[in-house]
PDB file of C-alpha atoms and ligand atoms in Angstrom:
ATOM      1  CA  UNK W   9      -0.123   0.272   0.085  1.00  0.00           C
ATOM      2  CA  UNK W  10       2.621   2.629   1.090  1.00  0.00           C
ATOM      3  CA  UNK W  11       6.555   2.133   0.420  1.00  0.00           C
ATOM      4  CA  UNK W  12       8.687   5.280   1.578  1.00  0.00           C
ATOM      5  CA  UNK W  13      12.153   4.796   0.750  1.00  0.00           C
ATOM      6  CA  UNK W  14      15.373   6.578   2.235  1.00  0.00           C
ATOM      7  CA  UNK W  15      12.668  10.029   2.692  1.00  0.00           C
ATOM      8  CA  UNK W  16      14.396  13.265   3.943  1.00  0.00           C
ATOM      9  CA  UNK W  17      12.390  16.255   4.514  1.00  0.00           C
ATOM     10  CA  UNK W  18      13.277  19.813   5.790  1.00  0.00           C
ATOM     11  CA  UNK W  19      11.031  22.307   7.712  1.00  0.00           C
ATOM     12  CA  UNK W  20      11.578  25.900   7.749  1.00  0.00           C
ATOM     13  CA  UNK W  21      14.977  25.255   5.980  1.00  0.00           C
ATOM     14  CA  UNK W  22      15.988  22.711   8.536  1.00  0.00           C
ATOM     15  CA  UNK W  23      16.382  19.021   7.887  1.00  0.00           C
ATOM     16  CA  UNK W  24      13.756  16.939   9.984  1.00  0.00           C
ATOM     17  CA  UNK W  25      13.512  13.513   8.442  1.00  0.00           C
ATOM     18  CA  UNK W  26      17.004  11.842   7.363  1.00  0.00           C
ATOM     19  CA  UNK W  27      16.566   8.498   5.658  1.00  0.00           C
ATOM     20  CA  UNK W  28      13.349   7.268   6.476  1.00  0.00           C
ATOM     21  CA  UNK W  29      12.552   3.805   5.351  1.00  0.00           C
ATOM     22  CA  UNK W  30       8.684   2.480   6.135  1.00  0.00           C
ATOM     23  CA  UNK W  31       6.734  -0.358   4.015  1.00  0.00           C
ATOM     24  CA  UNK W  32       2.976  -0.741   5.068  1.00  0.00           C
ATOM     25  CA  UNK W  33       0.683  -3.332   3.501  1.00  0.00           C
ATOM     26  CA  UNK W  34      -2.743  -3.510   2.552  1.00  0.00           C
ATOM     27  CA  UNK W  35      -4.628  -4.717   5.867  1.00  0.00           C
ATOM     28  CA  UNK W  36      -1.703  -3.328   8.539  1.00  0.00           C
ATOM     29  CA  UNK W  37      -1.802  -1.102  10.804  1.00  0.00           C
ATOM     30  CA  UNK W  38       1.337   0.745  12.124  1.00  0.00           C
ATOM     31  CA  UNK W  39       1.878   2.887  15.161  1.00  0.00           C
ATOM     32  CA  UNK W  40       4.571   5.192  14.968  1.00  0.00           C
ATOM     33  CA  UNK W  41       6.044   7.033  18.870  1.00  0.00           C
ATOM     34  CA  UNK W  42       8.701   9.357  19.041  1.00  0.00           C
ATOM     35  CA  UNK W  43       9.659  12.332  21.393  1.00  0.00           C
ATOM     36  CA  UNK W  44       8.343  15.550  20.901  1.00  0.00           C
ATOM     37  CA  UNK W  45       9.519  17.493  18.077  1.00  0.00           C
ATOM     38  CA  UNK W  46      11.257  13.804  16.205  1.00  0.00           C
ATOM     39  CA  UNK W  47       9.178  14.576  12.989  1.00  0.00           C
ATOM     40  CA  UNK W  48       6.124  12.658  13.651  1.00  0.00           C
ATOM     41  CA  UNK W  49       3.764  14.966  12.374  1.00  0.00           C
ATOM     42  CA  UNK W  50       6.335  15.993   9.973  1.00  0.00           C
ATOM     43  CA  UNK W  51       6.339  12.558   8.220  1.00  0.00           C
ATOM     44  CA  UNK W  52       2.256  12.488   7.690  1.00  0.00           C
ATOM     45  CA  UNK W  53       2.503  16.082   6.616  1.00  0.00           C
ATOM     46  CA  UNK W  54       4.829  14.469   3.960  1.00  0.00           C
ATOM     47  CA  UNK W  55       3.324  11.653   3.018  1.00  0.00           C
ATOM     48  CA  UNK W  56       0.046  13.911   2.245  1.00  0.00           C
ATOM     49  CA  UNK W  57       1.891  16.321   0.492  1.00  0.00           C
ATOM     50  CA  UNK W  58       1.744  19.681   2.501  1.00  0.00           C
ATOM     51  CA  UNK W  59       3.935  22.085   0.960  1.00  0.00           C
ATOM     52  CA  UNK W  60       5.724  23.129   4.279  1.00  0.00           C
ATOM     53  CA  UNK W  61       7.155  19.739   4.427  1.00  0.00           C
ATOM     54  CA  UNK W  62       9.973  19.937   1.455  1.00  0.00           C
ATOM     55  CA  UNK W  63      11.041  16.626   0.112  1.00  0.00           C
ATOM     56  CA  UNK W  64      14.423  17.050  -0.525  1.00  0.00           C
ATOM     57  CA  UNK W  65      15.434  13.114  -0.855  1.00  0.00           C
ATOM     58  CA  UNK W  66      13.897   9.439  -1.101  1.00  0.00           C
ATOM     59  CA  UNK W  67      10.798   9.042  -2.338  1.00  0.00           C
ATOM     60  CA  UNK W  68       7.212   7.796  -1.698  1.00  0.00           C
ATOM     61  CA  UNK W  69       5.047   5.185  -3.635  1.00  0.00           C
ATOM     62  CA  UNK W  70       1.305   4.589  -2.883  1.00  0.00           C
ATOM     63  CA  UNK W  71      -0.430   1.378  -4.559  1.00  0.00           C
ATOM     64  CA  UNK W  72       2.672   1.239  -6.709  1.00  0.00           C
ATOM     65  CA  UNK W  73       2.628   4.841  -8.032  1.00  0.00           C
ATOM     66  CA  UNK W  74       5.188   7.388  -7.395  1.00  0.00           C
ATOM     67  CA  UNK W  75       3.394  10.397  -5.429  1.00  0.00           C
ATOM     68  CA  UNK W  76       6.591  12.129  -4.102  1.00  0.00           C
ATOM     69  CA  UNK W  77       5.588  14.969  -6.430  1.00  0.00           C
ATOM     70  CA  UNK W  78       2.073  14.764  -6.554  1.00  0.00           C
ATOM     71  CA  UNK W  79      -0.304  17.726  -4.988  1.00  0.00           C
ATOM     72  CA  UNK W  80      -2.222  16.774  -1.499  1.00  0.00           C
ATOM     73  CA  UNK W  81      -5.213  16.999  -3.883  1.00  0.00           C
ATOM     74  CA  UNK W  82      -3.960  14.301  -5.848  1.00  0.00           C
ATOM     75  CA  UNK W  83      -2.958  12.022  -2.974  1.00  0.00           C
ATOM     76  CA  UNK W  84      -6.546  12.359  -1.432  1.00  0.00           C
ATOM     77  CA  UNK W  85      -8.297  11.169  -4.653  1.00  0.00           C
ATOM     78  CA  UNK W  86      -5.738   8.267  -4.969  1.00  0.00           C
ATOM     79  CA  UNK W  87      -7.300   7.186  -0.979  1.00  0.00           C
ATOM     80  CA  UNK W  88      -5.020   8.825   1.406  1.00  0.00           C
ATOM     81  CA  UNK W  89      -6.456  10.680   4.393  1.00  0.00           C
ATOM     82  CA  UNK W  90      -5.197  12.119   7.267  1.00  0.00           C
ATOM     83  CA  UNK W  91      -6.612  13.511  10.878  1.00  0.00           C
ATOM     84  CA  UNK W  92      -4.595  16.410  12.277  1.00  0.00           C
ATOM     85  CA  UNK W  93      -3.190  16.683  15.664  1.00  0.00           C
ATOM     86  CA  UNK W  94      -4.364  20.145  16.371  1.00  0.00           C
ATOM     87  CA  UNK W  95      -7.246  20.636  13.368  1.00  0.00           C
ATOM     88  CA  UNK W  96      -7.688  24.156  12.247  1.00  0.00           C
ATOM     89  CA  UNK W  97     -11.144  26.424  13.163  1.00  0.00           C
ATOM     90  CA  UNK W  98     -13.084  26.851   9.851  1.00  0.00           C
ATOM     91  CA  UNK W  99     -15.489  30.107  10.142  1.00  0.00           C
ATOM     92  CA  UNK W 100     -18.104  30.230   7.457  1.00  0.00           C
ATOM     93  CA  UNK W 101     -17.997  26.564   6.447  1.00  0.00           C
ATOM     94  CA  UNK W 102     -20.049  24.222   8.249  1.00  0.00           C
ATOM     95  CA  UNK W 103     -18.880  20.405   9.262  1.00  0.00           C
ATOM     96  CA  UNK W 104     -22.030  19.213   6.954  1.00  0.00           C
ATOM     97  CA  UNK W 105     -20.955  21.276   3.872  1.00  0.00           C
ATOM     98  CA  UNK W 106     -17.502  20.200   4.538  1.00  0.00           C
ATOM     99  CA  UNK W 107     -18.752  16.309   4.785  1.00  0.00           C
ATOM    100  CA  UNK W 108     -20.422  16.532   1.568  1.00  0.00           C
ATOM    101  CA  UNK W 109     -17.242  17.959   0.066  1.00  0.00           C
ATOM    102  CA  UNK W 110     -15.205  15.190   1.733  1.00  0.00           C
ATOM    103  CA  UNK W 111     -17.772  12.685   1.083  1.00  0.00           C
ATOM    104  CA  UNK W 112     -17.827  13.676  -2.643  1.00  0.00           C
ATOM    105  CA  UNK W 113     -21.650  13.555  -2.039  1.00  0.00           C
ATOM    106  CA  UNK W 114     -22.226  10.723  -0.266  1.00  0.00           C
ATOM    107  CA  UNK W 115     -26.237  10.609   1.328  1.00  0.00           C
ATOM    108  CA  UNK W 116     -25.497   8.747   4.690  1.00  0.00           C
ATOM    109  CA  UNK W 117     -23.569  11.665   6.431  1.00  0.00           C
ATOM    110  CA  UNK W 118     -25.969  11.782   9.208  1.00  0.00           C
ATOM    111  CA  UNK W 119     -25.502   7.828   9.881  1.00  0.00           C
ATOM    112  CA  UNK W 120     -21.985   8.477   9.760  1.00  0.00           C
ATOM    113  CA  UNK W 121     -22.632  11.402  12.276  1.00  0.00           C
ATOM    114  CA  UNK W 122     -24.824   9.150  15.177  1.00  0.00           C
ATOM    115  CA  UNK W 123     -22.351   6.785  16.650  1.00  0.00           C
ATOM    116  CA  UNK W 124     -19.999   9.579  17.033  1.00  0.00           C
ATOM    117  CA  UNK W 125     -22.295  11.637  18.569  1.00  0.00           C
ATOM    118  CA  UNK W 126     -22.239  14.535  16.448  1.00  0.00           C
ATOM    119  CA  UNK W 127     -25.528  14.811  14.296  1.00  0.00           C
ATOM    120  CA  UNK W 128     -26.421  18.485  15.992  1.00  0.00           C
ATOM    121  CA  UNK W 129     -23.394  19.698  14.977  1.00  0.00           C
ATOM    122  CA  UNK W 130     -23.607  19.571  11.099  1.00  0.00           C
ATOM    123  CA  UNK W 131     -24.810  22.627  11.307  1.00  0.00           C
ATOM    124  CA  UNK W 132     -22.241  24.783  12.957  1.00  0.00           C
ATOM    125  CA  UNK W 133     -18.707  25.662  11.615  1.00  0.00           C
ATOM    126  CA  UNK W 134     -16.380  23.113  11.361  1.00  0.00           C
ATOM    127  CA  UNK W 135     -14.081  22.975  15.307  1.00  0.00           C
ATOM    128  CA  UNK W 136     -15.639  26.632  16.291  1.00  0.00           C
ATOM    129  CA  UNK W 137     -16.099  26.199  19.862  1.00  0.00           C
ATOM    130  CA  UNK W 138     -15.725  22.508  19.908  1.00  0.00           C
ATOM    131  CA  UNK W 139     -14.246  20.780  22.864  1.00  0.00           C
ATOM    132  CA  UNK W 140     -10.914  18.807  22.413  1.00  0.00           C
ATOM    133  CA  UNK W 141     -13.214  15.749  22.375  1.00  0.00           C
ATOM    134  CA  UNK W 142     -15.286  16.989  19.796  1.00  0.00           C
ATOM    135  CA  UNK W 143     -12.561  18.230  17.334  1.00  0.00           C
ATOM    136  CA  UNK W 144     -11.125  14.978  17.255  1.00  0.00           C
ATOM    137  CA  UNK W 145     -14.386  12.882  16.756  1.00  0.00           C
ATOM    138  CA  UNK W 146     -15.246  16.081  13.921  1.00  0.00           C
ATOM    139  CA  UNK W 147     -11.763  14.588  12.374  1.00  0.00           C
ATOM    140  CA  UNK W 148     -12.811  11.392  12.518  1.00  0.00           C
ATOM    141  CA  UNK W 149     -15.788  11.991  10.638  1.00  0.00           C
ATOM    142  CA  UNK W 150     -14.212  13.438   8.246  1.00  0.00           C
ATOM    143  CA  UNK W 151     -12.190  10.480   7.671  1.00  0.00           C
ATOM    144  CA  UNK W 152     -15.253   8.252   7.312  1.00  0.00           C
ATOM    145  CA  UNK W 153     -17.488  10.310   4.976  1.00  0.00           C
ATOM    146  CA  UNK W 154     -13.840   9.903   2.713  1.00  0.00           C
ATOM    147  CA  UNK W 155     -12.929   6.557   3.580  1.00  0.00           C
ATOM    148  CA  UNK W 156      -9.112   6.795   2.236  1.00  0.00           C
ATOM    149  CA  UNK W 157      -7.605   3.145   1.951  1.00  0.00           C
ATOM    150  CA  UNK W 158      -4.690   4.807   3.904  1.00  0.00           C
ATOM    151  CA  UNK W 159      -5.545   6.354   6.943  1.00  0.00           C
ATOM    152  CA  UNK W 160      -3.078   8.580   8.595  1.00  0.00           C
ATOM    153  CA  UNK W 161      -3.958   9.705  12.526  1.00  0.00           C
ATOM    154  CA  UNK W 162      -1.911  11.800  14.223  1.00  0.00           C
ATOM    155  CA  UNK W 163      -2.190  11.653  18.033  1.00  0.00           C
ATOM    156  CA  UNK W 164      -6.006  10.718  17.571  1.00  0.00           C
ATOM    157  CA  UNK W 165      -6.470  10.619  21.482  1.00  0.00           C
ATOM    158  CA  UNK W 166      -4.762  13.360  22.746  1.00  0.00           C
ATOM    159  CA  UNK W 167      -6.873  15.565  24.825  1.00  0.00           C
ATOM    160  CA  UNK W 168      -9.911  13.229  24.666  1.00  0.00           C
ATOM    161  CA  UNK W 169     -11.335  11.747  27.891  1.00  0.00           C
ATOM    162  CA  UNK W 170     -11.921   7.992  28.389  1.00  0.00           C
ATOM    163  CA  UNK W 171     -15.044   7.964  27.359  1.00  0.00           C
ATOM    164  CA  UNK W 172     -14.279   9.850  24.011  1.00  0.00           C
ATOM    165  CA  UNK W 173     -11.193   7.472  23.393  1.00  0.00           C
ATOM    166  CA  UNK W 174     -13.265   4.539  23.054  1.00  0.00           C
ATOM    167  CA  UNK W 175     -15.777   5.873  20.785  1.00  0.00           C
ATOM    168  CA  UNK W 176     -12.711   7.197  18.437  1.00  0.00           C
ATOM    169  CA  UNK W 177     -11.387   3.961  18.953  1.00  0.00           C
ATOM    170  CA  UNK W 178     -14.437   2.508  17.441  1.00  0.00           C
ATOM    171  CA  UNK W 179     -14.365   4.870  14.461  1.00  0.00           C
ATOM    172  CA  UNK W 180     -11.008   4.059  13.884  1.00  0.00           C
ATOM    173  CA  UNK W 181     -11.888   0.292  13.535  1.00  0.00           C
ATOM    174  CA  UNK W 182     -14.699   1.139  11.200  1.00  0.00           C
ATOM    175  CA  UNK W 183     -12.276   3.244   9.128  1.00  0.00           C
ATOM    176  CA  UNK W 184      -9.729   0.132   8.876  1.00  0.00           C
ATOM    177  CA  UNK W 185     -12.360  -2.402   7.721  1.00  0.00           C
ATOM    178  CA  UNK W 186     -13.694  -2.901   4.955  1.00  0.00           C
ATOM    179  CA  UNK W 187     -17.883  -2.124   5.574  1.00  0.00           C
ATOM    180  CA  UNK W 188     -16.522  -1.698   9.323  1.00  0.00           C
ATOM    181  CA  UNK W 189     -16.624  -5.399  10.058  1.00  0.00           C
ATOM    182  CA  UNK W 190     -15.165  -5.791  13.439  1.00  0.00           C
ATOM    183  CA  UNK W 191     -12.450  -7.995  14.159  1.00  0.00           C
ATOM    184  CA  UNK W 192     -13.898  -9.831  17.149  1.00  0.00           C
ATOM    185  CA  UNK W 193     -17.074 -10.657  15.403  1.00  0.00           C
ATOM    186  CA  UNK W 194     -15.532 -12.484  12.081  1.00  0.00           C
ATOM    187  CA  UNK W 195     -14.152 -15.691  11.206  1.00  0.00           C
ATOM    188  CA  UNK W 196     -10.681 -15.909  10.077  1.00  0.00           C
ATOM    189  CA  UNK W 197     -11.366 -15.740   6.345  1.00  0.00           C
ATOM    190  CA  UNK W 198     -13.809 -12.459   6.986  1.00  0.00           C
ATOM    191  CA  UNK W 199     -11.123 -11.342   9.271  1.00  0.00           C
ATOM    192  CA  UNK W 200      -8.326 -11.323   6.057  1.00  0.00           C
ATOM    193  CA  UNK W 201     -11.122  -9.928   3.684  1.00  0.00           C
ATOM    194  CA  UNK W 202     -12.087  -7.025   6.142  1.00  0.00           C
ATOM    195  CA  UNK W 203      -8.677  -5.834   6.535  1.00  0.00           C
ATOM    196  CA  UNK W 204      -7.582  -4.112   3.272  1.00  0.00           C
ATOM    197  CA  UNK W 205      -7.087  -0.541   4.368  1.00  0.00           C
ATOM    198  CA  UNK W 206      -4.340   0.497   6.201  1.00  0.00           C
ATOM    199  CA  UNK W 207      -3.250   2.646   9.096  1.00  0.00           C
ATOM    200  CA  UNK W 208      -0.025   4.935  10.436  1.00  0.00           C
ATOM    201  CA  UNK W 209      -1.432   6.122  13.865  1.00  0.00           C
ATOM    202  CA  UNK W 210       1.067   8.377  15.897  1.00  0.00           C
ATOM    203  CA  UNK W 211       0.394   7.971  19.676  1.00  0.00           C
ATOM    204  CA  UNK W 212       2.011   9.421  22.679  1.00  0.00           C
ATOM    205  CA  UNK W 213       0.647   7.558  25.411  1.00  0.00           C
ATOM    206  CA  UNK W 214      -0.535   4.344  23.697  1.00  0.00           C
ATOM    207  CA  UNK W 215      -4.110   4.577  24.961  1.00  0.00           C
ATOM    208  CA  UNK W 216      -5.494   4.333  21.621  1.00  0.00           C
ATOM    209  CA  UNK W 217      -3.811   0.399  21.284  1.00  0.00           C
ATOM    210  CA  UNK W 218      -6.532  -0.599  23.947  1.00  0.00           C
ATOM    211  CA  UNK W 219      -9.523  -0.341  21.282  1.00  0.00           C
ATOM    212  CA  UNK W 220      -7.476  -0.116  17.854  1.00  0.00           C
ATOM    213  CA  UNK W 221      -5.560  -3.711  17.040  1.00  0.00           C
ATOM    214  CA  UNK W 222      -2.141  -2.500  15.912  1.00  0.00           C
ATOM    215  CA  UNK W 223       0.448  -4.748  14.310  1.00  0.00           C
ATOM    216  CA  UNK W 224       4.163  -3.106  14.067  1.00  0.00           C
ATOM    217  CA  UNK W 225       5.536  -0.197  15.932  1.00  0.00           C
ATOM    218  CA  UNK W 226       8.125   2.203  15.192  1.00  0.00           C
ATOM    219  CA  UNK W 227      10.142   4.788  16.897  1.00  0.00           C
ATOM    220  CA  UNK W 228      11.023   7.983  15.017  1.00  0.00           C
ATOM    221  CA  UNK W 229      14.259   9.061  16.590  1.00  0.00           C
ATOM    222  CA  UNK W 230      16.983  11.563  15.275  1.00  0.00           C
ATOM    223  CA  UNK W 231      15.468  11.590  12.046  1.00  0.00           C
ATOM    224  CA  UNK W 232      15.334   8.055  11.326  1.00  0.00           C
ATOM    225  CA  UNK W 233      12.978   4.801  12.325  1.00  0.00           C
ATOM    226  CA  UNK W 234      14.504   2.803  14.700  1.00  0.00           C
ATOM    227  CA  UNK W 235      13.459  -0.450  16.585  1.00  0.00           C
ATOM    228  CA  UNK W 236      11.148  -0.779  13.658  1.00  0.00           C
ATOM    229  CA  UNK W 237       8.669  -3.532  12.849  1.00  0.00           C
ATOM    230  CA  UNK W 238       8.194  -4.620  16.510  1.00  0.00           C
ATOM    231  CA  UNK W 239       4.803  -5.492  18.288  1.00  0.00           C
ATOM    232  CA  UNK W 240       3.404  -2.166  19.587  1.00  0.00           C
ATOM    233  CA  UNK W 241       2.423  -3.037  22.951  1.00  0.00           C
ATOM    234  CA  UNK W 242       6.146  -4.603  23.664  1.00  0.00           C
ATOM    235  CA  UNK W 243       7.795  -1.703  22.116  1.00  0.00           C
ATOM    236  CA  UNK W 244       5.578   0.894  24.324  1.00  0.00           C
ATOM    237  CA  UNK W 245       6.696  -1.049  27.241  1.00  0.00           C
ATOM    238  CA  UNK W 246      10.204  -0.797  26.355  1.00  0.00           C
ATOM    239  CA  UNK W 247       9.818   3.078  26.037  1.00  0.00           C
ATOM    240  CA  UNK W 248       8.304   3.143  29.161  1.00  0.00           C
ATOM    241  CA  UNK W 249      10.954   1.435  30.787  1.00  0.00           C
ATOM    242  CA  UNK W 250      14.416   2.747  29.211  1.00  0.00           C
ATOM    243  CA  UNK W 251      13.318   6.144  26.978  1.00  0.00           C
ATOM    244  CA  UNK W 252      13.095   6.699  23.318  1.00  0.00           C
ATOM    245  CA  UNK W 253      16.868   6.241  22.591  1.00  0.00           C
ATOM    246  CA  UNK W 254      17.648   2.859  23.749  1.00  0.00           C
ATOM    247  CA  UNK W 255      14.454   0.949  23.014  1.00  0.00           C
ATOM    248  CA  UNK W 256      16.678  -1.125  20.699  1.00  0.00           C
ATOM    249  CA  UNK W 257      18.753  -2.446  23.897  1.00  0.00           C
ATOM    250  CA  UNK W 258      15.509  -3.582  26.005  1.00  0.00           C
ATOM    251  CA  UNK W 259      14.611  -5.536  23.263  1.00  0.00           C
ATOM    252  CA  UNK W 260      17.556  -7.629  22.759  1.00  0.00           C
TER     253      UNK W 260
HETATM  254  P1  ADP O 303       6.506  15.927  16.280  1.00  0.00           P
HETATM  255  O1  ADP O 303       5.005  15.413  15.662  1.00  0.00           O
HETATM  256  O2  ADP O 303       6.995  14.432  16.476  1.00  0.00           O
HETATM  257  O3  ADP O 303       6.247  16.259  17.505  1.00  0.00           O
HETATM  258  P2  ADP O 303       6.930  17.957  14.127  1.00  0.00           P
HETATM  259  O4  ADP O 303       6.972  16.855  13.036  1.00  0.00           O
HETATM  260  O5  ADP O 303       5.546  18.610  14.570  1.00  0.00           O
HETATM  261  O6  ADP O 303       7.597  16.914  15.557  1.00  0.00           O
HETATM  262  O7  ADP O 303       7.858  18.631  14.693  1.00  0.00           O
HETATM  263  C1  ADP O 303       9.573  18.544  14.130  1.00  0.00           C
HETATM  264  C2  ADP O 303      10.297  19.749  13.875  1.00  0.00           C
HETATM  265  O8  ADP O 303       9.852  20.762  12.701  1.00  0.00           O
HETATM  266  C3  ADP O 303      10.161  20.364  15.373  1.00  0.00           C
HETATM  267  O9  ADP O 303      11.440  20.938  16.080  1.00  0.00           O
HETATM  268  C4  ADP O 303       9.289  21.590  15.091  1.00  0.00           C
HETATM  269  O10 ADP O 303       9.399  22.738  15.922  1.00  0.00           O
HETATM  270  C5  ADP O 303       9.636  21.850  13.714  1.00  0.00           C
HETATM  271  N1  ADP O 303       8.547  22.580  12.951  1.00  0.00           N
HETATM  272  C6  ADP O 303       7.557  22.029  12.709  1.00  0.00           C
HETATM  273  N2  ADP O 303       6.948  23.007  11.831  1.00  0.00           N
HETATM  274  C7  ADP O 303       7.513  24.067  11.684  1.00  0.00           C
HETATM  275  C8  ADP O 303       7.847  25.243  10.495  1.00  0.00           C
HETATM  276  N3  ADP O 303       6.225  25.679  10.041  1.00  0.00           N
HETATM  277  N4  ADP O 303       8.587  26.020  10.618  1.00  0.00           N
HETATM  278  C9  ADP O 303       9.829  25.798  11.087  1.00  0.00           C
HETATM  279  N5  ADP O 303       9.591  24.702  12.212  1.00  0.00           N
HETATM  280  C10 ADP O 303       8.619  24.001  12.110  1.00  0.00           C
HETATM  281 MG1   MG O 304       3.137  16.180  16.173  1.00  0.00          MG
HETATM  282 MG1   MG O 305      -9.314  16.984   8.233  1.00  0.00          MG
END
């Protein structure tokens, strides 16, 4: 689904990513850990194609196509979607209007909004006066309307209370599963067939792992992925024990 090769990215003239390699297959959910300022959001921004994140080397391949030089719009159309860490307020644009655009005119917006408890928010300006949890749920709703094949989530649980984390976890599972099939309710065959989408989730606390099954974890440190391709829960335990820099030693 996604193959990143030796990616170098500059932000504000400063090199942030210095050779990132990452391979995400269809059906896989990856988790990205890393200290503040290590470039996690930069990596998502570069995958999505935001101009601020200047790619100075390497390439990004999505579904076999080199997307390194494509616009955000083209990448979204190919099936990449992102939920921001700190989404902007959009005055004068109602959430319902935005959803009709991201959802390409789909008619089931009200149905999608129900489980996220956002059915009364559709007439309101996007994120204007929303609480932290409401902002994050509104991001999930935008992604559900878009239904991308590759789901990029930047700290989906940050600033969200425990009850809302469960709701967001449900939405993430719905996003990552074809037709919203849920893991615990299906056979092995259905499990394999249901998991065609892919996810990359940034998390600091790992709380979201209590709700969302994830396959592989990585640590972004010093501009590269280290401790790559390990079980996310084991990796989180190691980080908690010895810190980001030494997670490799902990696992050996
Ligand atoms: P993370 O998400 O891991 O906390 P970020 O990717 O947000 O880290 O940021 C990586 C580094 O890039 C940080 O040092 C941050 O201050 C810097 N940075 C982010 N945006 C800009 C910008 N617009 N101009 C200059 N530096 C930036
Ligand atoms: Mg960040
Ligand atoms: Mg959004």
